[in-house]
Amino acid sequence: MTDYQEQGEATHELAGFAGLQTSVAELSQQWQQADSDACYTGHDETGLIGITVDGSGLVRAVDVDSSWRRAIDPRSFDDAVLQAWNAALVQRATSCAQVGGPSSAHKQHPSATEGAGTEVSEPSSHQAAADTIAEILGLLENFNRDLADYEQQLRKAAARPVSGHSAGGNVTVSMANAQPTGVEVNANWVAGARPAEINTEVLSALEAAQTASRDAQVSPETFGRSIGRLHQLTSNPNLLMRRLGLIRE
């Protein structure tokens, strides 16, 4: 294989990575644009139990209608809470997906420079192009390996659910990998409790579960350095092409 063919293949891989990088950046920006003051309220199928989350997905309020016992069996109250919570999260996700990424979506993320090394400089020789290609291929190899490790960590985290309990011990909420998986409510207690008391107990359990889930979340920092350097190398395509010897002035 000729040097030019090797450079062409490396350029093709870079183009694919750059496209993927752009898509991830835009999606990330859309989620970050969700206003933390925005509220999304979901209800169960009866409309009598409401859960409100903010732009970051944290539960902010629980609203149980005083007439809920007319339509909901106390033994099914926990299922209704979970249904309302999921409905609120779906509303938030739908809203975030509809947010258009502004021009700032393509700005460099602060973590992109972490461990990135030296800046891309002008080429002066065939050796510079060869060194750049070797570095890019090595970074891509590390990225794939680190990404596989990260996905494995996510799977392990999903297999280790966390729980949160209400202050009175009548409500238990389970989550796995930041997603709700179950709600358990003491049916005897909820059958006679006042709506305000129910609101407080359910809210405290949801907050406790989200705190535990946040502490258990897996961070993608394990492959931050490979992403950072690849971002740096691909942020100025013209300069990179000159470094590879594909553009000559």
PDB file of C-alpha atoms in Angstrom:
ATOM      1  CA  MET A   1       0.000   0.000   0.000  1.00  0.00           C
ATOM      2  CA  THR A   2       1.347   3.430  -0.905  1.00  0.00           C
ATOM      3  CA  ASP A   3       1.809   6.268   1.560  1.00  0.00           C
ATOM      4  CA  TYR A   4      -0.927   8.200  -0.227  1.00  0.00           C
ATOM      5  CA  GLN A   5      -3.366   5.283   0.155  1.00  0.00           C
ATOM      6  CA  GLU A   6      -2.545   5.027   3.846  1.00  0.00           C
ATOM      7  CA  GLN A   7      -3.139   8.753   4.233  1.00  0.00           C
ATOM      8  CA  GLY A   8      -6.425   8.446   2.352  1.00  0.00           C
ATOM      9  CA  GLU A   9      -7.652   5.646   4.597  1.00  0.00           C
ATOM     10  CA  ALA A  10      -6.693   7.597   7.703  1.00  0.00           C
ATOM     11  CA  THR A  11      -8.520  10.622   6.331  1.00  0.00           C
ATOM     12  CA  HIS A  12     -11.627   8.481   5.735  1.00  0.00           C
ATOM     13  CA  GLU A  13     -11.533   7.221   9.337  1.00  0.00           C
ATOM     14  CA  LEU A  14     -11.132  10.779  10.566  1.00  0.00           C
ATOM     15  CA  ALA A  15     -14.127  11.922   8.551  1.00  0.00           C
ATOM     16  CA  GLY A  16     -16.256   9.170  10.076  1.00  0.00           C
ATOM     17  CA  PHE A  17     -15.128  10.068  13.574  1.00  0.00           C
ATOM     18  CA  ALA A  18     -15.717  13.767  12.955  1.00  0.00           C
ATOM     19  CA  GLY A  19     -19.302  13.033  11.874  1.00  0.00           C
ATOM     20  CA  LEU A  20     -19.917  10.906  14.943  1.00  0.00           C
ATOM     21  CA  GLN A  21     -18.329  13.545  17.145  1.00  0.00           C
ATOM     22  CA  THR A  22     -20.582  16.243  15.714  1.00  0.00           C
ATOM     23  CA  SER A  23     -23.716  14.162  16.291  1.00  0.00           C
ATOM     24  CA  VAL A  24     -22.742  13.424  19.897  1.00  0.00           C
ATOM     25  CA  ALA A  25     -21.910  17.085  20.524  1.00  0.00           C
ATOM     26  CA  GLU A  26     -25.249  18.232  19.134  1.00  0.00           C
ATOM     27  CA  LEU A  27     -27.206  15.686  21.183  1.00  0.00           C
ATOM     28  CA  SER A  28     -25.279  16.598  24.320  1.00  0.00           C
ATOM     29  CA  GLN A  29     -25.926  20.277  23.700  1.00  0.00           C
ATOM     30  CA  GLN A  30     -29.647  19.660  23.252  1.00  0.00           C
ATOM     31  CA  TRP A  31     -29.870  17.995  26.640  1.00  0.00           C
ATOM     32  CA  GLN A  32     -27.781  20.692  28.285  1.00  0.00           C
ATOM     33  CA  GLN A  33     -30.061  23.353  26.815  1.00  0.00           C
ATOM     34  CA  ALA A  34     -32.986  22.029  28.860  1.00  0.00           C
ATOM     35  CA  ASP A  35     -33.800  24.901  31.196  1.00  0.00           C
ATOM     36  CA  SER A  36     -33.283  23.858  34.796  1.00  0.00           C
ATOM     37  CA  ASP A  37     -36.290  26.052  35.667  1.00  0.00           C
ATOM     38  CA  ALA A  38     -38.548  24.245  33.191  1.00  0.00           C
ATOM     39  CA  CYS A  39     -41.045  21.794  34.628  1.00  0.00           C
ATOM     40  CA  TYR A  40     -42.518  18.651  33.130  1.00  0.00           C
ATOM     41  CA  THR A  41     -45.485  17.016  34.830  1.00  0.00           C
ATOM     42  CA  GLY A  42     -46.631  13.490  34.135  1.00  0.00           C
ATOM     43  CA  HIS A  43     -49.784  11.759  35.369  1.00  0.00           C
ATOM     44  CA  ASP A  44     -50.972   8.224  35.806  1.00  0.00           C
ATOM     45  CA  GLU A  45     -53.797   6.972  33.604  1.00  0.00           C
ATOM     46  CA  THR A  46     -56.442   8.371  35.964  1.00  0.00           C
ATOM     47  CA  GLY A  47     -54.828  11.817  35.993  1.00  0.00           C
ATOM     48  CA  LEU A  48     -55.082  11.915  39.795  1.00  0.00           C
ATOM     49  CA  ILE A  49     -51.391  11.430  40.589  1.00  0.00           C
ATOM     50  CA  GLY A  50     -48.900  13.927  39.203  1.00  0.00           C
ATOM     51  CA  ILE A  51     -45.098  13.917  39.308  1.00  0.00           C
ATOM     52  CA  THR A  52     -43.140  17.014  38.272  1.00  0.00           C
ATOM     53  CA  VAL A  53     -39.475  16.955  37.204  1.00  0.00           C
ATOM     54  CA  ASP A  54     -37.221  19.847  36.266  1.00  0.00           C
ATOM     55  CA  GLY A  55     -35.017  20.302  33.199  1.00  0.00           C
ATOM     56  CA  SER A  56     -32.321  18.059  34.665  1.00  0.00           C
ATOM     57  CA  GLY A  57     -34.789  15.265  35.416  1.00  0.00           C
ATOM     58  CA  LEU A  58     -34.876  15.724  39.183  1.00  0.00           C
ATOM     59  CA  VAL A  59     -38.239  15.256  40.880  1.00  0.00           C
ATOM     60  CA  ARG A  60     -39.509  18.557  42.258  1.00  0.00           C
ATOM     61  CA  ALA A  61     -43.099  17.867  43.305  1.00  0.00           C
ATOM     62  CA  VAL A  62     -45.679  15.177  43.908  1.00  0.00           C
ATOM     63  CA  ASP A  63     -49.369  16.007  43.677  1.00  0.00           C
ATOM     64  CA  VAL A  64     -51.932  13.425  44.762  1.00  0.00           C
ATOM     65  CA  ASP A  65     -55.547  14.452  44.239  1.00  0.00           C
ATOM     66  CA  SER A  66     -57.730  14.125  47.317  1.00  0.00           C
ATOM     67  CA  SER A  67     -60.195  11.960  45.374  1.00  0.00           C
ATOM     68  CA  TRP A  68     -57.616   9.377  44.237  1.00  0.00           C
ATOM     69  CA  ARG A  69     -59.187   6.536  46.264  1.00  0.00           C
ATOM     70  CA  ARG A  70     -62.281   6.658  44.042  1.00  0.00           C
ATOM     71  CA  ALA A  71     -60.284   5.472  41.045  1.00  0.00           C
ATOM     72  CA  ILE A  72     -57.129   3.799  42.402  1.00  0.00           C
ATOM     73  CA  ASP A  73     -56.893   0.740  44.609  1.00  0.00           C
ATOM     74  CA  PRO A  74     -54.422   1.411  47.454  1.00  0.00           C
ATOM     75  CA  ARG A  75     -52.668  -1.822  46.456  1.00  0.00           C
ATOM     76  CA  SER A  76     -52.023  -0.327  43.006  1.00  0.00           C
ATOM     77  CA  PHE A  77     -51.004   3.112  44.237  1.00  0.00           C
ATOM     78  CA  ASP A  78     -47.298   2.376  43.736  1.00  0.00           C
ATOM     79  CA  ASP A  79     -47.869   1.398  40.099  1.00  0.00           C
ATOM     80  CA  ALA A  80     -49.697   4.684  39.517  1.00  0.00           C
ATOM     81  CA  VAL A  81     -46.788   6.643  41.013  1.00  0.00           C
ATOM     82  CA  LEU A  82     -44.304   4.877  38.742  1.00  0.00           C
ATOM     83  CA  GLN A  83     -46.562   5.520  35.749  1.00  0.00           C
ATOM     84  CA  ALA A  84     -46.750   9.245  36.525  1.00  0.00           C
ATOM     85  CA  TRP A  85     -42.996   9.461  37.058  1.00  0.00           C
ATOM     86  CA  ASN A  86     -42.224   7.788  33.746  1.00  0.00           C
ATOM     87  CA  ALA A  87     -44.734  10.072  32.001  1.00  0.00           C
ATOM     88  CA  ALA A  88     -42.920  13.135  33.366  1.00  0.00           C
ATOM     89  CA  LEU A  89     -39.537  11.811  32.224  1.00  0.00           C
ATOM     90  CA  VAL A  90     -40.946  11.087  28.762  1.00  0.00           C
ATOM     91  CA  GLN A  91     -42.234  14.664  28.534  1.00  0.00           C
ATOM     92  CA  ARG A  92     -38.816  15.998  29.470  1.00  0.00           C
ATOM     93  CA  ALA A  93     -37.030  13.719  26.994  1.00  0.00           C
ATOM     94  CA  THR A  94     -39.403  14.722  24.206  1.00  0.00           C
ATOM     95  CA  SER A  95     -38.900  18.402  24.947  1.00  0.00           C
ATOM     96  CA  CYS A  96     -35.106  18.043  24.989  1.00  0.00           C
ATOM     97  CA  ALA A  97     -35.123  16.146  21.704  1.00  0.00           C
ATOM     98  CA  GLN A  98     -37.037  18.988  20.077  1.00  0.00           C
ATOM     99  CA  VAL A  99     -34.582  21.669  21.199  1.00  0.00           C
ATOM    100  CA  GLY A 100     -32.475  22.891  18.289  1.00  0.00           C
ATOM    101  CA  GLY A 101     -28.736  22.946  18.920  1.00  0.00           C
ATOM    102  CA  PRO A 102     -27.421  26.532  18.688  1.00  0.00           C
ATOM    103  CA  SER A 103     -24.137  27.487  17.136  1.00  0.00           C
ATOM    104  CA  SER A 104     -22.433  26.907  20.464  1.00  0.00           C
ATOM    105  CA  ALA A 105     -23.029  23.182  19.949  1.00  0.00           C
ATOM    106  CA  HIS A 106     -19.783  23.017  18.053  1.00  0.00           C
ATOM    107  CA  LYS A 107     -17.686  24.805  20.645  1.00  0.00           C
ATOM    108  CA  GLN A 108     -14.993  22.743  22.270  1.00  0.00           C
ATOM    109  CA  HIS A 109     -16.093  21.038  25.451  1.00  0.00           C
ATOM    110  CA  PRO A 110     -13.867  21.841  28.472  1.00  0.00           C
ATOM    111  CA  SER A 111     -12.900  18.159  28.804  1.00  0.00           C
ATOM    112  CA  ALA A 112     -11.717  18.041  25.214  1.00  0.00           C
ATOM    113  CA  THR A 113      -8.358  19.529  26.135  1.00  0.00           C
ATOM    114  CA  GLU A 114      -7.751  17.209  29.051  1.00  0.00           C
ATOM    115  CA  GLY A 115      -4.579  15.249  28.326  1.00  0.00           C
ATOM    116  CA  ALA A 116      -4.720  16.393  24.719  1.00  0.00           C
ATOM    117  CA  GLY A 117      -1.014  17.038  24.358  1.00  0.00           C
ATOM    118  CA  THR A 118       0.516  19.611  22.042  1.00  0.00           C
ATOM    119  CA  GLU A 119      -1.358  21.629  19.442  1.00  0.00           C
ATOM    120  CA  VAL A 120      -1.475  20.510  15.820  1.00  0.00           C
ATOM    121  CA  SER A 121       1.373  22.280  14.064  1.00  0.00           C
ATOM    122  CA  GLU A 122       2.216  22.908  10.424  1.00  0.00           C
ATOM    123  CA  PRO A 123       3.902  19.956   8.687  1.00  0.00           C
ATOM    124  CA  SER A 124       7.356  20.217   7.320  1.00  0.00           C
ATOM    125  CA  SER A 125       8.108  16.688   6.195  1.00  0.00           C
ATOM    126  CA  HIS A 126       6.811  13.294   5.174  1.00  0.00           C
ATOM    127  CA  GLN A 127       7.723  12.076   8.668  1.00  0.00           C
ATOM    128  CA  ALA A 128       5.275  14.550  10.212  1.00  0.00           C
ATOM    129  CA  ALA A 129       2.451  13.044   8.132  1.00  0.00           C
ATOM    130  CA  ALA A 130       3.461   9.502   9.069  1.00  0.00           C
ATOM    131  CA  ASP A 131       3.626  10.425  12.757  1.00  0.00           C
ATOM    132  CA  THR A 132       0.186  12.031  12.619  1.00  0.00           C
ATOM    133  CA  ILE A 133      -1.359   8.994  10.942  1.00  0.00           C
ATOM    134  CA  ALA A 134       0.202   6.691  13.529  1.00  0.00           C
ATOM    135  CA  GLU A 135      -1.086   8.855  16.361  1.00  0.00           C
ATOM    136  CA  ILE A 136      -4.607   8.993  14.927  1.00  0.00           C
ATOM    137  CA  LEU A 137      -4.796   5.231  14.448  1.00  0.00           C
ATOM    138  CA  GLY A 138      -3.518   4.702  17.988  1.00  0.00           C
ATOM    139  CA  LEU A 139      -6.095   7.122  19.396  1.00  0.00           C
ATOM    140  CA  LEU A 140      -8.903   5.434  17.483  1.00  0.00           C
ATOM    141  CA  GLU A 141      -7.778   2.065  18.813  1.00  0.00           C
ATOM    142  CA  ASN A 142      -7.682   3.419  22.378  1.00  0.00           C
ATOM    143  CA  PHE A 143     -11.047   5.091  21.939  1.00  0.00           C
ATOM    144  CA  ASN A 144     -12.742   1.860  20.852  1.00  0.00           C
ATOM    145  CA  ARG A 145     -11.194  -0.054  23.722  1.00  0.00           C
ATOM    146  CA  ASP A 146     -12.079   2.622  26.285  1.00  0.00           C
ATOM    147  CA  LEU A 147     -15.603   2.867  24.923  1.00  0.00           C
ATOM    148  CA  ALA A 148     -16.031  -0.898  25.278  1.00  0.00           C
ATOM    149  CA  ASP A 149     -14.802  -0.677  28.874  1.00  0.00           C
ATOM    150  CA  TYR A 150     -17.233   2.158  29.569  1.00  0.00           C
ATOM    151  CA  GLU A 151     -20.165   0.205  28.135  1.00  0.00           C
ATOM    152  CA  GLN A 152     -19.205  -2.726  30.333  1.00  0.00           C
ATOM    153  CA  GLN A 153     -19.221  -0.429  33.368  1.00  0.00           C
ATOM    154  CA  LEU A 154     -22.692   0.790  32.382  1.00  0.00           C
ATOM    155  CA  ARG A 155     -23.962  -2.781  32.160  1.00  0.00           C
ATOM    156  CA  LYS A 156     -22.556  -3.534  35.603  1.00  0.00           C
ATOM    157  CA  ALA A 157     -24.126  -0.378  36.998  1.00  0.00           C
ATOM    158  CA  ALA A 158     -27.497  -1.336  35.503  1.00  0.00           C
ATOM    159  CA  ALA A 159     -27.241  -4.703  37.244  1.00  0.00           C
ATOM    160  CA  ARG A 160     -26.755  -2.957  40.606  1.00  0.00           C
ATOM    161  CA  PRO A 161     -29.987  -1.071  41.343  1.00  0.00           C
ATOM    162  CA  VAL A 162     -30.128   1.527  44.101  1.00  0.00           C
ATOM    163  CA  SER A 163     -33.000   2.335  46.426  1.00  0.00           C
ATOM    164  CA  GLY A 164     -34.348   5.347  48.255  1.00  0.00           C
ATOM    165  CA  HIS A 165     -36.661   5.294  51.258  1.00  0.00           C
ATOM    166  CA  SER A 166     -39.096   7.905  52.484  1.00  0.00           C
ATOM    167  CA  ALA A 167     -38.628   9.593  55.829  1.00  0.00           C
ATOM    168  CA  GLY A 168     -41.485   7.588  57.318  1.00  0.00           C
ATOM    169  CA  GLY A 169     -40.387   4.318  55.723  1.00  0.00           C
ATOM    170  CA  ASN A 170     -43.667   3.822  53.882  1.00  0.00           C
ATOM    171  CA  VAL A 171     -42.328   4.345  50.358  1.00  0.00           C
ATOM    172  CA  THR A 172     -39.351   2.704  48.638  1.00  0.00           C
ATOM    173  CA  VAL A 173     -38.136   3.702  45.181  1.00  0.00           C
ATOM    174  CA  SER A 174     -35.713   1.658  43.052  1.00  0.00           C
ATOM    175  CA  MET A 175     -33.543   2.914  40.198  1.00  0.00           C
ATOM    176  CA  ALA A 176     -30.883   1.454  37.917  1.00  0.00           C
ATOM    177  CA  ASN A 177     -28.493   3.509  35.816  1.00  0.00           C
ATOM    178  CA  ALA A 178     -30.473   6.713  36.506  1.00  0.00           C
ATOM    179  CA  GLN A 179     -33.781   5.155  35.375  1.00  0.00           C
ATOM    180  CA  PRO A 180     -36.763   4.301  37.625  1.00  0.00           C
ATOM    181  CA  THR A 181     -37.383   0.584  37.967  1.00  0.00           C
ATOM    182  CA  GLY A 182     -39.924   0.288  40.755  1.00  0.00           C
ATOM    183  CA  VAL A 183     -41.985   1.932  43.485  1.00  0.00           C
ATOM    184  CA  GLU A 184     -43.254   0.157  46.601  1.00  0.00           C
ATOM    185  CA  VAL A 185     -45.852   1.800  48.841  1.00  0.00           C
ATOM    186  CA  ASN A 186     -47.278   0.458  52.080  1.00  0.00           C
ATOM    187  CA  ALA A 187     -50.874  -0.148  50.994  1.00  0.00           C
ATOM    188  CA  ASN A 188     -52.262  -0.076  54.545  1.00  0.00           C
ATOM    189  CA  TRP A 189     -50.598   3.249  55.247  1.00  0.00           C
ATOM    190  CA  VAL A 190     -51.570   4.954  51.984  1.00  0.00           C
ATOM    191  CA  ALA A 191     -55.193   3.845  52.360  1.00  0.00           C
ATOM    192  CA  GLY A 192     -55.626   6.129  55.369  1.00  0.00           C
ATOM    193  CA  ALA A 193     -52.979   8.799  54.831  1.00  0.00           C
ATOM    194  CA  ARG A 194     -53.810  12.407  53.961  1.00  0.00           C
ATOM    195  CA  PRO A 195     -52.832  13.657  50.466  1.00  0.00           C
ATOM    196  CA  ALA A 196     -50.307  16.127  51.895  1.00  0.00           C
ATOM    197  CA  GLU A 197     -48.657  13.343  53.888  1.00  0.00           C
ATOM    198  CA  ILE A 198     -48.578  11.092  50.815  1.00  0.00           C
ATOM    199  CA  ASN A 199     -47.014  13.874  48.745  1.00  0.00           C
ATOM    200  CA  THR A 200     -44.267  14.373  51.313  1.00  0.00           C
ATOM    201  CA  GLU A 201     -43.494  10.678  51.728  1.00  0.00           C
ATOM    202  CA  VAL A 202     -43.410   9.901  48.008  1.00  0.00           C
ATOM    203  CA  LEU A 203     -41.303  12.977  47.235  1.00  0.00           C
ATOM    204  CA  SER A 204     -38.740  12.154  49.909  1.00  0.00           C
ATOM    205  CA  ALA A 205     -38.392   8.584  48.590  1.00  0.00           C
ATOM    206  CA  LEU A 206     -37.981   9.774  44.996  1.00  0.00           C
ATOM    207  CA  GLU A 207     -35.355  12.329  46.039  1.00  0.00           C
ATOM    208  CA  ALA A 208     -33.468   9.736  48.099  1.00  0.00           C
ATOM    209  CA  ALA A 209     -33.411   7.300  45.167  1.00  0.00           C
ATOM    210  CA  GLN A 210     -32.176   9.956  42.740  1.00  0.00           C
ATOM    211  CA  THR A 211     -29.414  10.973  45.136  1.00  0.00           C
ATOM    212  CA  ALA A 212     -28.298   7.346  45.464  1.00  0.00           C
ATOM    213  CA  SER A 213     -28.491   6.881  41.692  1.00  0.00           C
ATOM    214  CA  ARG A 214     -26.457  10.009  41.036  1.00  0.00           C
ATOM    215  CA  ASP A 215     -23.740   8.780  43.386  1.00  0.00           C
ATOM    216  CA  ALA A 216     -23.648   5.409  41.592  1.00  0.00           C
ATOM    217  CA  GLN A 217     -23.545   6.706  38.027  1.00  0.00           C
ATOM    218  CA  VAL A 218     -20.603   5.805  35.812  1.00  0.00           C
ATOM    219  CA  SER A 219     -18.550   8.691  34.450  1.00  0.00           C
ATOM    220  CA  PRO A 220     -17.230   8.642  30.844  1.00  0.00           C
ATOM    221  CA  GLU A 221     -13.932  10.192  31.955  1.00  0.00           C
ATOM    222  CA  THR A 222     -12.190   6.863  31.326  1.00  0.00           C
ATOM    223  CA  PHE A 223     -11.875   7.656  27.650  1.00  0.00           C
ATOM    224  CA  GLY A 224     -11.756  11.458  27.885  1.00  0.00           C
ATOM    225  CA  ARG A 225      -8.134  11.797  26.792  1.00  0.00           C
ATOM    226  CA  SER A 226      -8.508   9.880  23.542  1.00  0.00           C
ATOM    227  CA  ILE A 227     -11.610  11.890  22.646  1.00  0.00           C
ATOM    228  CA  GLY A 228      -9.847  15.129  23.577  1.00  0.00           C
ATOM    229  CA  ARG A 229      -6.863  14.563  21.320  1.00  0.00           C
ATOM    230  CA  LEU A 230      -9.010  13.350  18.410  1.00  0.00           C
ATOM    231  CA  HIS A 231     -11.163  16.440  18.797  1.00  0.00           C
ATOM    232  CA  GLN A 232      -8.064  18.608  18.718  1.00  0.00           C
ATOM    233  CA  LEU A 233      -6.717  16.904  15.621  1.00  0.00           C
ATOM    234  CA  THR A 234     -10.013  17.159  13.733  1.00  0.00           C
ATOM    235  CA  SER A 235     -11.072  20.646  14.848  1.00  0.00           C
ATOM    236  CA  ASN A 236      -9.128  22.278  11.979  1.00  0.00           C
ATOM    237  CA  PRO A 237      -9.548  20.014   8.910  1.00  0.00           C
ATOM    238  CA  ASN A 238      -7.476  22.214   6.575  1.00  0.00           C
ATOM    239  CA  LEU A 239      -4.529  22.270   8.936  1.00  0.00           C
ATOM    240  CA  LEU A 240      -4.784  18.530   9.448  1.00  0.00           C
ATOM    241  CA  MET A 241      -4.910  17.872   5.708  1.00  0.00           C
ATOM    242  CA  ARG A 242      -1.783  19.960   5.244  1.00  0.00           C
ATOM    243  CA  ARG A 243      -0.108  18.033   8.034  1.00  0.00           C
ATOM    244  CA  LEU A 244      -0.965  14.802   6.247  1.00  0.00           C
ATOM    245  CA  GLY A 245       0.372  16.180   2.987  1.00  0.00           C
ATOM    246  CA  LEU A 246      -3.016  16.027   1.252  1.00  0.00           C
ATOM    247  CA  ILE A 247      -3.246  19.776   0.750  1.00  0.00           C
ATOM    248  CA  ARG A 248      -0.290  21.737  -0.556  1.00  0.00           C
ATOM    249  CA  GLU A 249      -0.186  25.492  -0.928  1.00  0.00           C
TER     250      GLU A 249
END
